[in-house]
Amino acid sequence: MSDIMRRSGAVPTVIAGTPLLDVARAMARRHAEAMPVTDDDRRVIGVVAESDLLARAATLAGPRGDTGPVRLFPKAKVPVEKATAATLMSAPAVTVQPWTTVIEAARTAARARVRQIYVTDHHDRLVGVVTRNELLHALVRDDSAIHDEIADCVLRELDIPSSRVRVRVRNGVVTLTGALNAARIAALTDAVRRIADVSEVDDLLTEI
């Protein structure tokens, strides 16, 4: 993740105590779909999404559809002038770590149905963000890189002729076909499983 994420310095954030109207204005100004909510130590404690703000505004719209800034949360338990990011944020935030594989991050983003996912360190402090589109591009690139590593490095190190094995990689799943002796099959599949971002090895090799 660390090689494709945007660093935290480029990620707009708000703190839990930021007035909610200021959050809405900041998101509109930056054209942001979501903003992480952090504490004083930059630990990610939640996320405010644009969809949450829009849904609340639509719900509270007047008969003619007019929702002035002061009407954004007129029925909230907390007066609008005291409402903060903590009022609407989703918690806990869906996050991954810099050492999370691209495939695992993509699965996490897909399960959570989020368009971007925040990257935190082992203390939950924000270090970056990555979008679904960036994950998709990384997956395509990683498939090619995985294939090249197997073809150019692993087979060569194991002294296996490339003509004996066909390698196909799709979304991190490696399919191996061909014919080798049992010892080489075991060595090859084990080496492939250790490659970064390989999620699964489909061993279709036959023994000779």
Tab-separated table of C-alpha atoms in Angstrom:
chain	number	residue	atom	x	y	z
A	1	MET	CA	0.000	0.000	0.000
A	2	SER	CA	2.793	2.416	0.843
A	3	ASP	CA	3.889	2.673	-2.792
A	4	ILE	CA	0.482	3.697	-4.193
A	5	MET	CA	-1.160	5.709	-1.419
A	6	ARG	CA	-1.238	9.479	-1.218
A	7	ARG	CA	0.617	10.612	1.875
A	8	SER	CA	-1.256	12.100	4.819
A	9	GLY	CA	-0.002	15.612	4.037
A	10	ALA	CA	-2.220	15.583	0.953
A	11	VAL	CA	-5.266	14.249	2.814
A	12	PRO	CA	-7.696	16.863	4.213
A	13	THR	CA	-8.877	15.983	7.719
A	14	VAL	CA	-11.124	17.356	10.420
A	15	ILE	CA	-11.099	16.802	14.151
A	16	ALA	CA	-14.048	15.512	16.145
A	17	GLY	CA	-14.792	18.976	17.473
A	18	THR	CA	-14.915	20.710	14.067
A	19	PRO	CA	-18.316	22.408	13.644
A	20	LEU	CA	-20.406	20.391	11.235
A	21	LEU	CA	-21.151	23.357	9.006
A	22	ASP	CA	-17.395	23.901	8.660
A	23	VAL	CA	-17.017	20.229	7.697
A	24	ALA	CA	-19.653	20.638	4.993
A	25	ARG	CA	-18.017	23.801	3.675
A	26	ALA	CA	-14.556	22.170	3.644
A	27	MET	CA	-15.825	19.141	1.747
A	28	ALA	CA	-17.617	21.323	-0.797
A	29	ARG	CA	-14.548	23.516	-1.265
A	30	ARG	CA	-12.208	20.550	-1.753
A	31	HIS	CA	-14.725	18.500	-3.772
A	32	ALA	CA	-14.107	15.706	-1.252
A	33	GLU	CA	-16.392	12.687	-1.053
A	34	ALA	CA	-15.336	11.975	2.520
A	35	MET	CA	-13.066	13.278	5.230
A	36	PRO	CA	-11.398	11.319	8.019
A	37	VAL	CA	-12.017	12.534	11.544
A	38	THR	CA	-8.867	12.475	13.666
A	39	ASP	CA	-8.001	13.172	17.273
A	40	ASP	CA	-5.183	15.418	18.479
A	41	ASP	CA	-2.630	12.653	17.751
A	42	ARG	CA	-3.922	12.183	14.168
A	43	ARG	CA	-5.477	8.845	15.031
A	44	VAL	CA	-8.415	8.129	12.718
A	45	ILE	CA	-11.557	7.806	14.832
A	46	GLY	CA	-14.235	8.068	12.145
A	47	VAL	CA	-15.252	9.297	8.699
A	48	VAL	CA	-17.743	11.930	7.557
A	49	ALA	CA	-19.048	11.111	4.079
A	50	GLU	CA	-20.534	13.516	1.570
A	51	SER	CA	-23.466	11.124	1.142
A	52	ASP	CA	-24.282	11.424	4.855
A	53	LEU	CA	-24.420	15.211	4.658
A	54	LEU	CA	-26.505	15.168	1.475
A	55	ALA	CA	-28.925	12.592	2.861
A	56	ARG	CA	-29.478	14.641	6.011
A	57	ALA	CA	-29.923	17.851	4.024
A	58	ALA	CA	-32.451	16.184	1.702
A	59	THR	CA	-34.406	14.778	4.635
A	60	LEU	CA	-34.641	18.167	6.261
A	61	ALA	CA	-35.465	20.143	3.127
A	62	GLY	CA	-38.442	22.471	3.309
A	63	PRO	CA	-41.527	22.082	1.084
A	64	ARG	CA	-39.830	24.127	-1.619
A	65	GLY	CA	-36.526	22.305	-1.199
A	66	ASP	CA	-34.822	25.210	0.568
A	67	THR	CA	-32.285	24.240	3.223
A	68	GLY	CA	-30.235	27.205	4.314
A	69	PRO	CA	-26.988	26.530	6.176
A	70	VAL	CA	-28.713	26.894	9.542
A	71	ARG	CA	-31.333	24.294	8.514
A	72	LEU	CA	-28.842	21.490	7.937
A	73	PHE	CA	-29.468	20.028	11.384
A	74	PRO	CA	-32.447	21.900	12.863
A	75	LYS	CA	-33.916	18.772	14.497
A	76	ALA	CA	-30.666	17.398	15.845
A	77	LYS	CA	-30.446	16.717	19.563
A	78	VAL	CA	-27.520	19.144	19.657
A	79	PRO	CA	-28.123	22.740	18.482
A	80	VAL	CA	-26.707	23.284	15.015
A	81	GLU	CA	-24.181	25.807	16.257
A	82	LYS	CA	-22.795	23.126	18.615
A	83	ALA	CA	-22.978	20.160	16.230
A	84	THR	CA	-19.571	18.744	15.304
A	85	ALA	CA	-17.999	16.134	13.031
A	86	ALA	CA	-18.553	13.607	15.813
A	87	THR	CA	-22.317	14.136	15.405
A	88	LEU	CA	-22.464	12.498	11.990
A	89	MET	CA	-19.246	10.536	11.535
A	90	SER	CA	-19.264	6.787	10.917
A	91	ALA	CA	-17.132	4.932	13.430
A	92	PRO	CA	-14.958	3.020	13.521
A	93	ALA	CA	-13.398	4.041	10.238
A	94	VAL	CA	-12.543	1.355	7.677
A	95	THR	CA	-8.745	1.418	7.408
A	96	VAL	CA	-5.789	-0.610	6.157
A	97	GLN	CA	-2.090	-0.482	6.979
A	98	PRO	CA	0.933	0.390	4.796
A	99	TRP	CA	1.918	-3.281	4.746
A	100	THR	CA	-1.559	-4.446	3.667
A	101	THR	CA	-1.431	-6.039	0.221
A	102	VAL	CA	-3.239	-4.351	-2.637
A	103	ILE	CA	-5.575	-7.321	-2.992
A	104	GLU	CA	-6.523	-7.289	0.689
A	105	ALA	CA	-7.121	-3.514	0.542
A	106	ALA	CA	-9.313	-3.923	-2.537
A	107	ARG	CA	-11.380	-6.597	-0.807
A	108	THR	CA	-11.766	-4.412	2.281
A	109	ALA	CA	-12.908	-1.428	0.199
A	110	ALA	CA	-15.346	-3.611	-1.748
A	111	ARG	CA	-16.882	-5.161	1.382
A	112	ALA	CA	-17.258	-1.745	3.026
A	113	ARG	CA	-18.571	-0.197	-0.226
A	114	VAL	CA	-16.332	2.837	0.135
A	115	ARG	CA	-14.719	4.788	-2.700
A	116	GLN	CA	-11.535	5.473	-0.804
A	117	ILE	CA	-9.838	3.844	2.128
A	118	TYR	CA	-7.549	5.404	4.696
A	119	VAL	CA	-4.140	4.021	5.589
A	120	THR	CA	-3.018	4.080	9.215
A	121	ASP	CA	0.074	2.975	11.103
A	122	HIS	CA	0.120	0.509	14.000
A	123	HIS	CA	-0.977	3.341	16.328
A	124	ASP	CA	-4.030	4.103	14.118
A	125	ARG	CA	-2.480	7.401	13.010
A	126	LEU	CA	-3.278	8.578	9.498
A	127	VAL	CA	-0.462	8.068	6.992
A	128	GLY	CA	-2.306	8.175	3.671
A	129	VAL	CA	-5.324	7.395	1.525
A	130	VAL	CA	-5.956	5.305	-1.580
A	131	THR	CA	-8.975	5.292	-3.916
A	132	ARG	CA	-10.713	2.327	-5.538
A	133	ASN	CA	-9.465	3.508	-8.919
A	134	GLU	CA	-5.875	3.553	-7.660
A	135	LEU	CA	-6.344	0.067	-6.245
A	136	LEU	CA	-7.668	-1.138	-9.594
A	137	HIS	CA	-4.658	0.248	-11.460
A	138	ALA	CA	-2.350	-1.303	-8.881
A	139	LEU	CA	-4.017	-4.689	-9.282
A	140	VAL	CA	-3.468	-4.622	-13.043
A	141	ARG	CA	0.130	-3.567	-12.556
A	142	ASP	CA	0.712	-6.159	-9.844
A	143	ASP	CA	-0.602	-8.993	-12.028
A	144	SER	CA	1.960	-8.094	-14.655
A	145	ALA	CA	4.707	-7.738	-12.055
A	146	ILE	CA	3.824	-11.081	-10.480
A	147	HIS	CA	3.919	-12.802	-13.863
A	148	ASP	CA	7.296	-11.278	-14.694
A	149	GLU	CA	8.741	-12.240	-11.311
A	150	ILE	CA	7.690	-15.850	-11.766
A	151	ALA	CA	8.844	-16.055	-15.384
A	152	ASP	CA	12.107	-14.135	-15.013
A	153	CYS	CA	13.177	-14.999	-11.477
A	154	VAL	CA	11.442	-17.970	-9.868
A	155	LEU	CA	11.669	-20.354	-12.819
A	156	ARG	CA	15.278	-19.350	-13.434
A	157	GLU	CA	16.272	-19.818	-9.785
A	158	LEU	CA	14.662	-23.259	-9.741
A	159	ASP	CA	16.277	-24.109	-13.096
A	160	ILE	CA	12.893	-24.803	-14.662
A	161	PRO	CA	12.664	-24.111	-18.418
A	162	SER	CA	9.925	-21.584	-19.157
A	163	SER	CA	8.720	-23.870	-21.935
A	164	ARG	CA	7.711	-26.439	-19.301
A	165	VAL	CA	5.364	-24.168	-17.331
A	166	ARG	CA	2.598	-21.787	-18.376
A	167	VAL	CA	1.936	-18.945	-15.954
A	168	ARG	CA	-1.294	-16.957	-15.845
A	169	VAL	CA	-2.069	-14.256	-13.273
A	170	ARG	CA	-5.421	-12.617	-12.722
A	171	ASN	CA	-6.298	-10.440	-9.713
A	172	GLY	CA	-3.443	-11.967	-7.767
A	173	VAL	CA	-4.468	-15.567	-8.468
A	174	VAL	CA	-1.653	-17.502	-10.158
A	175	THR	CA	-2.525	-20.483	-12.345
A	176	LEU	CA	0.302	-22.872	-13.178
A	177	THR	CA	-0.021	-25.470	-15.912
A	178	GLY	CA	2.522	-27.839	-17.398
A	179	ALA	CA	4.388	-31.008	-16.446
A	180	LEU	CA	7.185	-31.336	-13.864
A	181	ASN	CA	8.459	-33.867	-11.390
A	182	ALA	CA	6.915	-33.869	-7.898
A	183	ALA	CA	9.862	-32.162	-6.187
A	184	ARG	CA	9.880	-29.251	-8.643
A	185	ILE	CA	6.118	-28.834	-8.426
A	186	ALA	CA	6.376	-28.487	-4.641
A	187	ALA	CA	9.297	-26.065	-4.873
A	188	LEU	CA	7.614	-23.930	-7.526
A	189	THR	CA	4.224	-23.628	-5.843
A	190	ASP	CA	5.892	-22.833	-2.517
A	191	ALA	CA	8.040	-20.089	-4.092
A	192	VAL	CA	5.051	-18.572	-5.896
A	193	ARG	CA	2.969	-18.458	-2.708
A	194	ARG	CA	5.686	-16.384	-1.043
A	195	ILE	CA	5.515	-13.640	-3.692
A	196	ALA	CA	3.995	-10.399	-2.450
A	197	ASP	CA	0.371	-9.842	-3.519
A	198	VAL	CA	-0.178	-13.450	-4.602
A	199	SER	CA	-3.539	-14.323	-3.039
A	200	GLU	CA	-3.863	-17.889	-4.316
A	201	VAL	CA	-2.019	-20.494	-6.370
A	202	ASP	CA	-4.086	-22.713	-8.640
A	203	ASP	CA	-1.784	-25.693	-9.166
A	204	LEU	CA	-2.765	-27.492	-12.371
A	205	LEU	CA	0.700	-28.965	-12.883
A	206	THR	CA	0.923	-32.664	-13.674
A	207	GLU	CA	3.659	-35.005	-12.489
A	208	ILE	CA	6.064	-36.715	-14.857
